[in-house]
Short mmCIF file of C-alpha atoms in Angstrom, two decimals:
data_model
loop_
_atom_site.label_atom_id
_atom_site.label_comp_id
_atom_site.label_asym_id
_atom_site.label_seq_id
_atom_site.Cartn_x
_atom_site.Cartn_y
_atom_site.Cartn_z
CA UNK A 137 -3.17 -32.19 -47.84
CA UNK A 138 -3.82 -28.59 -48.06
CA UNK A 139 -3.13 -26.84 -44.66
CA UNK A 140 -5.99 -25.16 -42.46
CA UNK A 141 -5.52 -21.79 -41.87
CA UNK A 142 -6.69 -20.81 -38.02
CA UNK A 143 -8.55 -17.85 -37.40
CA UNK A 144 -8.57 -15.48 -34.38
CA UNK A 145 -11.68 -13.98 -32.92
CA UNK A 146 -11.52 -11.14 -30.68
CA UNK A 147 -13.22 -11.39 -27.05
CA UNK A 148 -16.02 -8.90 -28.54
CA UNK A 149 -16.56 -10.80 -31.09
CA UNK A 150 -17.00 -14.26 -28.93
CA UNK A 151 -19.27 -12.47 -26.70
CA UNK A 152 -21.79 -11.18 -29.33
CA UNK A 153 -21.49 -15.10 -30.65
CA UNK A 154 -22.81 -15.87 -26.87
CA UNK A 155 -25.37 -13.48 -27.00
CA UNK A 156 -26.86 -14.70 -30.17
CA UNK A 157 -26.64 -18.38 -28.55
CA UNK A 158 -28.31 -17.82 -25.93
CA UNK A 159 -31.56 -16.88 -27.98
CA UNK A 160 -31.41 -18.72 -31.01
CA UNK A 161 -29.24 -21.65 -29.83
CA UNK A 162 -26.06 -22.85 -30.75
CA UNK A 163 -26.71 -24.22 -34.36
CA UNK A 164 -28.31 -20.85 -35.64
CA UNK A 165 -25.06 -18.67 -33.78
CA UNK A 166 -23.02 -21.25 -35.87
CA UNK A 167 -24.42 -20.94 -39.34
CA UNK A 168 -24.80 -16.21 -38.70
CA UNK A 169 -21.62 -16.01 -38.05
CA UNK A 170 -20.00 -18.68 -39.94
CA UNK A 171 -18.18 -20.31 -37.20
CA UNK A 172 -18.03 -24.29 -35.67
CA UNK A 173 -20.64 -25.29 -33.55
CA UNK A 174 -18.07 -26.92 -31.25
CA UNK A 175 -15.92 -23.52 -30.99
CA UNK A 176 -19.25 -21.41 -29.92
CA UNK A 177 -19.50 -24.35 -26.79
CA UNK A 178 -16.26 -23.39 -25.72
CA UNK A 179 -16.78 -19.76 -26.09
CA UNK A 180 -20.07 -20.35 -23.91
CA UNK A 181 -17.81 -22.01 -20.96
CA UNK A 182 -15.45 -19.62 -20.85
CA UNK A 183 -18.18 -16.40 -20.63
CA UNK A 184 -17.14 -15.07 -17.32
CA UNK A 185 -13.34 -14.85 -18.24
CA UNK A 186 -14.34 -13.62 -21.38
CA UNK A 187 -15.99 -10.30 -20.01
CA UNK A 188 -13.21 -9.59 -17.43
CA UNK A 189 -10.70 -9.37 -20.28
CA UNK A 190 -9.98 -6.50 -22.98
CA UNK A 191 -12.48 -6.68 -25.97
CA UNK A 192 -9.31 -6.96 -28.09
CA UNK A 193 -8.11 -10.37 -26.74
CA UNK A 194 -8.50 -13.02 -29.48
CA UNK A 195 -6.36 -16.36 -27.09
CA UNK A 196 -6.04 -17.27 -23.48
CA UNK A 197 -2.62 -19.23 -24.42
CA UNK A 198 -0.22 -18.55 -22.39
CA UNK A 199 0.05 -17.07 -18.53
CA UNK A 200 -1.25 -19.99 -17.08
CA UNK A 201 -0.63 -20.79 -13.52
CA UNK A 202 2.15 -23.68 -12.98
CA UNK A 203 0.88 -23.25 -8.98
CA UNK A 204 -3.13 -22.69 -8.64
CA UNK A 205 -3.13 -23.96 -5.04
CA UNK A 206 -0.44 -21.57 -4.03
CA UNK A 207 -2.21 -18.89 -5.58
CA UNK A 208 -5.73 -19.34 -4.30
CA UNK A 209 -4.17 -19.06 -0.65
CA UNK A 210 -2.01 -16.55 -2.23
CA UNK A 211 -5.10 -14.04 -3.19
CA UNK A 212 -6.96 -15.24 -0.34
CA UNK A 213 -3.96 -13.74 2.05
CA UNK A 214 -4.45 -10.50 -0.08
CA UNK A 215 -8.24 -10.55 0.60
CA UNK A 216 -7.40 -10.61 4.20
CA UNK A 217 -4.90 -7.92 4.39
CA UNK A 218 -7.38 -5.59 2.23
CA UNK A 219 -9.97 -6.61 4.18
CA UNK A 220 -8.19 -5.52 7.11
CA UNK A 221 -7.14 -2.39 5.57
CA UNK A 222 -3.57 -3.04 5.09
CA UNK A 223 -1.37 -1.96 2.64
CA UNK A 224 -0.25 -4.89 0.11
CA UNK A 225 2.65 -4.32 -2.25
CA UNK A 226 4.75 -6.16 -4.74
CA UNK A 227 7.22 -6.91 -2.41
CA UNK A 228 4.92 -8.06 0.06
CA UNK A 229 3.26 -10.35 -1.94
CA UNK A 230 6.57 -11.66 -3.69
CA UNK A 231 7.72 -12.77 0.10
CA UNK A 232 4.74 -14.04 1.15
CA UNK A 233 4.28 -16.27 -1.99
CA UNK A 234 7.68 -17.75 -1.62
CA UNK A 235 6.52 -18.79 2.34
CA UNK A 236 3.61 -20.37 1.20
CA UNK A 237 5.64 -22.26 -1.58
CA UNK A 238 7.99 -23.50 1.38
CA UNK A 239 5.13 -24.59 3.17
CA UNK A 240 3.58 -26.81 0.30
CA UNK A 241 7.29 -28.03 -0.39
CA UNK A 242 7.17 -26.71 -3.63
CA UNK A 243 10.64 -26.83 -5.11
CA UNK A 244 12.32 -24.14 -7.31
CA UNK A 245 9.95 -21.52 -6.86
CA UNK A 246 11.40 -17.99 -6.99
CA UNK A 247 8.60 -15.64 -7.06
CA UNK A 248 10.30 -12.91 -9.22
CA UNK A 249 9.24 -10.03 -10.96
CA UNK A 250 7.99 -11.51 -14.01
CA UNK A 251 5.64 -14.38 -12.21
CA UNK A 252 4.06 -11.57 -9.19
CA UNK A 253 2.85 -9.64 -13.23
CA UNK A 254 1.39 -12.37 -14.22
CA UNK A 255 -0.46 -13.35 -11.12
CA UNK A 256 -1.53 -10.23 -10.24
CA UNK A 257 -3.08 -10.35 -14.39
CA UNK A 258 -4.42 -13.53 -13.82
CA UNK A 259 -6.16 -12.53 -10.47
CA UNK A 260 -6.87 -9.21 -12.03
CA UNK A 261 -5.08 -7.39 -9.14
CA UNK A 262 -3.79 -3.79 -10.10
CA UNK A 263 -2.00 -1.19 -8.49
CA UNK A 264 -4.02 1.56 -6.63
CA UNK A 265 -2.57 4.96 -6.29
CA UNK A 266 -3.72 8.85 -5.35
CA UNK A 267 -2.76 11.48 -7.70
CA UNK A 268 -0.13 13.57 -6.25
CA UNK A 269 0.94 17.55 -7.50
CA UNK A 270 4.57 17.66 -8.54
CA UNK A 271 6.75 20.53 -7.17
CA UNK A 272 6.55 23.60 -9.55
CA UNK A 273 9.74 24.82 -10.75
CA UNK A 274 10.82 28.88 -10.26
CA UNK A 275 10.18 31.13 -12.69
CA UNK A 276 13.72 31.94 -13.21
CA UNK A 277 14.71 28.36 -12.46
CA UNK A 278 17.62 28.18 -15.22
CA UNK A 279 19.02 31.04 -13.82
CA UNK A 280 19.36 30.31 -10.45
CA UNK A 281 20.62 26.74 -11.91
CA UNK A 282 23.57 28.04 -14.09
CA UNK A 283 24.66 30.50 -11.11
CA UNK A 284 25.05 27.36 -8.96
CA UNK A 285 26.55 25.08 -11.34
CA UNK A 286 29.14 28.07 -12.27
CA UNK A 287 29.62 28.64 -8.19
CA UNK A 288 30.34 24.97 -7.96
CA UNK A 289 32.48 24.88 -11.06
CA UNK A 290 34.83 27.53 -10.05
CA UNK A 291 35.47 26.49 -6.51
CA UNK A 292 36.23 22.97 -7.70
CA UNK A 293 38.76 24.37 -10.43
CA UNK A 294 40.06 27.03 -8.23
CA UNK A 295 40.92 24.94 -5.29
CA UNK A 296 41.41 21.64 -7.14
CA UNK A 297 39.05 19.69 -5.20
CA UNK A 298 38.79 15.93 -5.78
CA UNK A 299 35.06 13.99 -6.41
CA UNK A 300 36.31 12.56 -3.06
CA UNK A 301 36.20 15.96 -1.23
CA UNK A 302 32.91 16.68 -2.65
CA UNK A 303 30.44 16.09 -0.09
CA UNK A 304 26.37 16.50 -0.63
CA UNK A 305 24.41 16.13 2.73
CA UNK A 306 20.57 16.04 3.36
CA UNK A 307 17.27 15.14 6.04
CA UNK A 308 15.34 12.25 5.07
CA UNK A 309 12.09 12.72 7.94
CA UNK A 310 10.76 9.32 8.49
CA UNK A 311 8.01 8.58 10.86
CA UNK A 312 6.86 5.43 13.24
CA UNK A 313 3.71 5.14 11.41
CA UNK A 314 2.40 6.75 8.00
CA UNK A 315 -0.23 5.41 5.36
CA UNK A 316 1.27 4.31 2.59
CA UNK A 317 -0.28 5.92 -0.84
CA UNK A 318 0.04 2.47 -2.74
CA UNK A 319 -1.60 -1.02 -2.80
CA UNK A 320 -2.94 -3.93 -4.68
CA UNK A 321 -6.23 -4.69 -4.82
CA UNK A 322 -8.89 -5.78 -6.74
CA UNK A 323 -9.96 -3.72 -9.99
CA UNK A 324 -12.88 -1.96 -9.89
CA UNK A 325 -12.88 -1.22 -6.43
CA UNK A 326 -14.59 2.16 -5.64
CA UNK A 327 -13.10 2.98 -2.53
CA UNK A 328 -9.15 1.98 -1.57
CA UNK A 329 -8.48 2.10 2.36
CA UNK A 330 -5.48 1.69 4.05
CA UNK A 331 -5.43 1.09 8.30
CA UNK A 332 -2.84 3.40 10.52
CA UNK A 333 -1.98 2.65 13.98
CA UNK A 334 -1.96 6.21 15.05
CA UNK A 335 1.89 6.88 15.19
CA UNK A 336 1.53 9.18 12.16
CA UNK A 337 3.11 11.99 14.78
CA UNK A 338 5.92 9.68 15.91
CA UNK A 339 9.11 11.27 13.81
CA UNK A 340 12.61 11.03 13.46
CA UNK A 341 15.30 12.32 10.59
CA UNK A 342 17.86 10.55 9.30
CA UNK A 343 20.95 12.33 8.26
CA UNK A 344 22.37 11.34 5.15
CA UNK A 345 26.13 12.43 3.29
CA UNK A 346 27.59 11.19 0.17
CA UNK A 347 30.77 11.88 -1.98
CA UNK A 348 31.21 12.63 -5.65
CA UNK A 349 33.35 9.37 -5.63
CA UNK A 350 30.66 7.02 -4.58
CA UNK A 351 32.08 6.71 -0.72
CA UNK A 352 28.87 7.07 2.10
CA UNK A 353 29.33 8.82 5.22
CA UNK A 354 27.60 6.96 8.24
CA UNK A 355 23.95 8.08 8.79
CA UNK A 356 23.40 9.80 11.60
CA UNK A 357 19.30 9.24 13.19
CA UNK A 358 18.00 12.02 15.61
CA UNK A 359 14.94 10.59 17.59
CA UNK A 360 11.88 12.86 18.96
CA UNK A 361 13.36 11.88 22.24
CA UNK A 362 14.93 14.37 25.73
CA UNK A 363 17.46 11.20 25.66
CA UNK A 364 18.55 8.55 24.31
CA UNK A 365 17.02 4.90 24.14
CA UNK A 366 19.03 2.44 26.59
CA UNK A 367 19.32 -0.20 24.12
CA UNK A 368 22.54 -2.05 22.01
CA UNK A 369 22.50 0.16 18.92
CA UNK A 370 24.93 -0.94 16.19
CA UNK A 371 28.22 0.34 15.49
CA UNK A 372 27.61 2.35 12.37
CA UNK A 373 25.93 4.93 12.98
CA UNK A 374 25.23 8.38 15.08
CA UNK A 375 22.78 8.53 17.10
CA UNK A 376 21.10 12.10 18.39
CA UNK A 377 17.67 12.81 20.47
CA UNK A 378 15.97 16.36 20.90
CA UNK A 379 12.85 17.08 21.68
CA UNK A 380 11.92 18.11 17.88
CA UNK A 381 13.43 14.75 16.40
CA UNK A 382 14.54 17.12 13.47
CA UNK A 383 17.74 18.80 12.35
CA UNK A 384 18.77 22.33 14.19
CA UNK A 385 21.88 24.10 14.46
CA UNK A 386 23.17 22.66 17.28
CA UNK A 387 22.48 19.05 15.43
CA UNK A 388 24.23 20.12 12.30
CA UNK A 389 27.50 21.44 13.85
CA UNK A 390 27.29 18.18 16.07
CA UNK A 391 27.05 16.31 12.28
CA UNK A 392 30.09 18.23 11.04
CA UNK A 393 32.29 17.60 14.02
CA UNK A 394 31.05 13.75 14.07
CA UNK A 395 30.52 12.60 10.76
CA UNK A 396 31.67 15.10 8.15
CA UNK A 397 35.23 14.70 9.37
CA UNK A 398 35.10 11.18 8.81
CA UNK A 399 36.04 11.52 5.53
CA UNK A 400 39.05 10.52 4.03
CA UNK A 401 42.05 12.45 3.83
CA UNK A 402 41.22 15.19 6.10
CA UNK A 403 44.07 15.01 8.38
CA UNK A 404 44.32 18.67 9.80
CA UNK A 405 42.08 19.84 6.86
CA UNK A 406 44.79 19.77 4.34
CA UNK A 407 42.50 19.07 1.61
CA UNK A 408 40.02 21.58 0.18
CA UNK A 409 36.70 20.46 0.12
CA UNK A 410 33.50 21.54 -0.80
CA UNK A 411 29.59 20.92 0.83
CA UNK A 412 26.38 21.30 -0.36
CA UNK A 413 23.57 21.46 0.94
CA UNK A 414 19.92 23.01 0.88
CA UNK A 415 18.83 26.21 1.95
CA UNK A 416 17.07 24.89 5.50
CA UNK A 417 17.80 27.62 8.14
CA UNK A 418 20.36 24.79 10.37
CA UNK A 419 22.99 25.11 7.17
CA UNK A 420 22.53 28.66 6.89
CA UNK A 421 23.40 30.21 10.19
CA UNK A 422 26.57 32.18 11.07
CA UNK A 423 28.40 29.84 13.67
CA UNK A 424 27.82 26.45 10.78
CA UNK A 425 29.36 28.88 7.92
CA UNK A 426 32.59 29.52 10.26
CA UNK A 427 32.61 26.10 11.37
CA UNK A 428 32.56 24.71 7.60
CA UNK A 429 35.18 27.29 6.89
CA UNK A 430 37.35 26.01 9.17
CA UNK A 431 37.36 22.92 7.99
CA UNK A 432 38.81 24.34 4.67
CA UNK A 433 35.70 23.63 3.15
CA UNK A 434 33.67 25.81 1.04
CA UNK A 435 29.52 25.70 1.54
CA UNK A 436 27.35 25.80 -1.71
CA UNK A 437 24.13 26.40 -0.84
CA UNK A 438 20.98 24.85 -3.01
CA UNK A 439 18.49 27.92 -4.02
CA UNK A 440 15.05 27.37 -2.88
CA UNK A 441 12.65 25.02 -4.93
CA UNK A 442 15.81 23.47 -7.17
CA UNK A 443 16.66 20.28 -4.80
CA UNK A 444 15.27 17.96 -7.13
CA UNK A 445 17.36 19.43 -9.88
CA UNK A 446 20.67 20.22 -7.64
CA UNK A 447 20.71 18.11 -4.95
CA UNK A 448 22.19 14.62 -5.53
CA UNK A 449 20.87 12.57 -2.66
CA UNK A 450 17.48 14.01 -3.61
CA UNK A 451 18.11 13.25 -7.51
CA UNK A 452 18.69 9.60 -7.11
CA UNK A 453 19.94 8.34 -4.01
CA UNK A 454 17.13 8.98 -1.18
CA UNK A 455 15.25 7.00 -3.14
CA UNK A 456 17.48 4.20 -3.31
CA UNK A 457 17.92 4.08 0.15
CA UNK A 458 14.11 4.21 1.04
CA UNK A 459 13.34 1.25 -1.60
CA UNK A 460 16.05 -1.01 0.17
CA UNK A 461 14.72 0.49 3.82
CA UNK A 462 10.57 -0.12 2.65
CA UNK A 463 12.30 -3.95 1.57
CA UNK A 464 14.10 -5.02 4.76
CA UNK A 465 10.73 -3.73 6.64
CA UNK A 466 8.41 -5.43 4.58
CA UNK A 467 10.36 -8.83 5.12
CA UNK A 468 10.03 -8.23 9.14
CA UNK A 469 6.02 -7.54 8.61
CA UNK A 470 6.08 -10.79 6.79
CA UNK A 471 8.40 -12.97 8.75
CA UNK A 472 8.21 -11.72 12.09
CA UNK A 473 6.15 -12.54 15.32
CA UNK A 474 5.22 -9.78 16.40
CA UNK A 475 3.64 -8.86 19.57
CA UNK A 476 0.20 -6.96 20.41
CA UNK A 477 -0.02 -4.04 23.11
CA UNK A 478 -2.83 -3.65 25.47
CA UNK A 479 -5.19 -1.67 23.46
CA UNK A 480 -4.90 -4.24 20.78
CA UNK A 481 -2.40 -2.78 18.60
CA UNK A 482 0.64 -4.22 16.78
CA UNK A 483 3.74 -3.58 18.83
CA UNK A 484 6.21 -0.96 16.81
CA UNK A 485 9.69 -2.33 15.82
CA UNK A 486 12.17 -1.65 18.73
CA UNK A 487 14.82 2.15 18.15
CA UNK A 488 18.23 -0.68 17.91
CA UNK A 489 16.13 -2.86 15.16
CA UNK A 490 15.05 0.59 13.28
CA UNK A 491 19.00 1.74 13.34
CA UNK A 492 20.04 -2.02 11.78
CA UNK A 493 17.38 -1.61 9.03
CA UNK A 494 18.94 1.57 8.33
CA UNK A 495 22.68 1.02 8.60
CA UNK A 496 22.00 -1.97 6.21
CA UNK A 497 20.02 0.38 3.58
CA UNK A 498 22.18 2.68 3.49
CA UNK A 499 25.53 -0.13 2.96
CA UNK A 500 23.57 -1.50 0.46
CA UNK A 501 22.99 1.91 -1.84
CA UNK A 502 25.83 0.99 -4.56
CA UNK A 503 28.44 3.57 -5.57
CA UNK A 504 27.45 3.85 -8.89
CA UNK A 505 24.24 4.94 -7.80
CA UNK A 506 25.66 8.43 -5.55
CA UNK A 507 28.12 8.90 -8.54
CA UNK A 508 25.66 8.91 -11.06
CA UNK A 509 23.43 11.30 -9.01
CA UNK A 510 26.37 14.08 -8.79
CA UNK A 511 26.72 13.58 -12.71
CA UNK A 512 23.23 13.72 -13.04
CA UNK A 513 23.22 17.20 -11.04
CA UNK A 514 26.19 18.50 -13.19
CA UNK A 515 28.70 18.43 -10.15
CA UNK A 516 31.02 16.24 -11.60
CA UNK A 517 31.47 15.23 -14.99
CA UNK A 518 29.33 12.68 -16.58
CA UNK A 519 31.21 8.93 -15.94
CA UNK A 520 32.11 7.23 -19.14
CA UNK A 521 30.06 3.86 -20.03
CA UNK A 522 31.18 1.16 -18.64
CA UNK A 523 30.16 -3.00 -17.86
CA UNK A 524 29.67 -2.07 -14.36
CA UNK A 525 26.12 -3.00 -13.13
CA UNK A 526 23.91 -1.15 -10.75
CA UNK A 527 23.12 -3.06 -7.88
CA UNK A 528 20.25 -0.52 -7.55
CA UNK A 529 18.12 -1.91 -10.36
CA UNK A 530 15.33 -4.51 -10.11
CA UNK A 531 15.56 -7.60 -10.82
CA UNK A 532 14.36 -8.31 -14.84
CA UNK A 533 13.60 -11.76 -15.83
CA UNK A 534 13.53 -13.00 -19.49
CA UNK A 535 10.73 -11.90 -21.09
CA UNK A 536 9.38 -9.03 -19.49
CA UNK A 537 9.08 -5.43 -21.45
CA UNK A 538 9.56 -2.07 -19.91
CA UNK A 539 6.02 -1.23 -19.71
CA UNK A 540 5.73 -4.46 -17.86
CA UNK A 541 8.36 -3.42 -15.28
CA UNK A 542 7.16 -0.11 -15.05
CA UNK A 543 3.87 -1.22 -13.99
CA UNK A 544 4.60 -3.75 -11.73
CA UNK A 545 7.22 -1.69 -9.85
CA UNK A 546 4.94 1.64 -9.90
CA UNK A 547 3.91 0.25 -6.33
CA UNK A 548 5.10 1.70 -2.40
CA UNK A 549 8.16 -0.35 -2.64
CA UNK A 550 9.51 2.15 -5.98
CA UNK A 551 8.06 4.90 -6.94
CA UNK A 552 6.53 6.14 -3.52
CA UNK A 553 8.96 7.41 -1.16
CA UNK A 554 8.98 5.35 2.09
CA UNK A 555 8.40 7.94 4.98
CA UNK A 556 7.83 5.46 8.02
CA UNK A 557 7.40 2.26 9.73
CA UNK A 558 4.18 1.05 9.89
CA UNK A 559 3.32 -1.59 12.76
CA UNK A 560 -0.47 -2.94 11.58
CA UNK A 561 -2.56 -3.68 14.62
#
């Protein structure tokens, strides 16, 4: 028996099938376009899915949901937040799906990557964004880059000074309460809100050092505060109040005496060691130069408007940080019982629980991830290729494509820099 060869129709094509159906009936659609009757009364059931996907699509094998209950409360949790004007992200709706999955006792459900793709394709969710304008290079920008890398290069040959002894600091600002720029939501939506509680003014920095070697100095926060919160902060890091919540001279020396001496092998300065940093006016003034110097270290200053090409914690490892910080936070928005003030607004995570979100961020910011930022910013030589693996990188299941991954993670929780907690009221 001869075999039957199958032929695919593209969703167009199906829906100009339905159109002609609809006037002239199914028999005439079926002898005009030289089809099976049968096929054009499936074509005719499936209508509505058929104009919500591309006109390309020729099969809707495949993709189907193994949960539909958990994903109907799933979407309808989404509706809510949006509704509400809350930002929804990846992340967010990962964790959530894996609670209600718990709930209905449904065993071996992981909610990874690859399954929060697909549901957000089957529920035709996307990911909103604004368009931001990226930082413009200087005009003599390769200039000003090989003067630094030369600069850097001689002082490190000069002095012999180890990746251990090469230290890159930097401010991350973070605030109480910021609107994120990302969320899912439905497509086609005209207008994409997102709710604030009003503590967009509330700020605080967090101080962040690094070494060529991979080794992490302990963050040090400074709160928008005349004094410090009485509370049980953890043991890891430094904490600092002023009434700007930002980094100043006196802060910085108070950083070098505290934290930049906690390096290793600086026993009565023995070893040379060089710091860089950006040109903010706090690194730049006369009594932080002497101090630096007197710590045998030598200060390499980033020009103006090259951070992003010279500055490793900039390059790749503020980021890292923030995705693991935006994680940990998003788990206590979705776990949590939280508490509501008197004007009706969601109580703000307490200064201790803040400092344990970011002592844990910053631990979990791999090695490989500072050292590749320093090679990346030519301060230390590229590292060879090895079978080491970055615990920096999301998840991939089986399956999934880059494009796939890049869409799915082009959300709040990757691309967009997390600048604050946000407490939703």
């Amino acid at each position: 028996m001869a075999l039957v060869k199958r032929h695919a129709y593209e969703a167009q094509f199906k829906l100009q099938a339905i159109s002609y159906a609809v006037v002239n009936g199914n028999t005439a659609v079926a002898k005009e376009f030289k089809i099976n009757e049968s096929i054009v009364r499936k074509w005719r059931k499936k209508e509505n899915e058929l104009t919500q996907v591309k006109k390309t699509k020729q099969s809707f094998r495949g993709n189907k949901a193994r949960w539909p209950q958990l994903e109907d409360q799933l979407e309808q949790c989404i509706i809510e937040q949006r509704t509400a004007g809350r930002s929804v992200s990846t992340v967010t709706i990962r964790l959530k799906a894996i609670t209600i999955a718990q709930d209905m006792k449904i065993e071996h459900f992981q909610g990874g990557p690859s399954w929060c793709f697909h549901f957000m394709k089957r529920r035709h969710l996307s990911i909103r964004a604004r368009t931001t304008v990226a930082q413009q290079l200087p005009a003599d920008y390769k200039e000003k880059l090989a003067i630094f890398h030369t600069y850097c290069s001689n002082k490190i040959t000069d002095k012999k000074i180890q990746p251990n002894h090469i230290t890159n600091m930097d401010e991350v600002p973070l605030t109480f309460d910021i609107p994120v720029n990302h969320t899912v939501e439905k497509k086609g939506t005209n207008t994409v809100s997102i709710r604030t509680t009003g503590h967009e003014k509330s700020a605080f920095t967090v101080v962040l050092g690094c070494h060529g070697n991979g080794q992490k100095l302990p963050p040090m926060v400074i709160f928008k505060r005349k004094t410090l919160p009485k509370e049980k902060f953890p043991a890891r890091v430094i904490l600092k109040a002023n009434q700007k919540g930002w980094m100043d001279e006196e802060k910085m020396r108070e950083w070098l005496r505290e934290v930049y001496v906690k390096r290793l092998d600086v026993f009565f300065h023995a070893s040379p060691s060089l710091l860089i940093c950006d040109s903010m006016r706090a690194h730049l003034t006369a009594t932080v130069k002497n101090e630096v110097k007197q710590m045998n270290s030598e200060l390499a200053i980033i020009p103006g408007g090259l951070t992003k090409e010279l500055q490793p914690l900039g390059i790749g490892v503020n980021r890292a940080f923030k995705v693991k910080l935006r994680a940990v936070w998003e788990r206590w928005m979705t776990d949590s019982k939280h508490t509501i003030t008197k004007t009706g607004r969601q109580r703000l995570a307490s200064y201790a629980t803040i400092c344990e979100w970011i002592v844990d961020a910053w631990a979990k910011v791999s090695a490989l991830t500072v050292v590749r930022a320093f090679a990346k910013a030519s301060i230390i030589a590229e590292q060879p290729p090895g079978n080491e693996t970055d615990s920096d990188n999301d998840e991939r299941e089986p399956g999934m494509s880059d494009d796939e991954i890049a869409q799915l993670f082009n959300s709040d929780t990757e691309d967009e820099d997390f600048d604050g907690f946000v407490g939703e009221g």
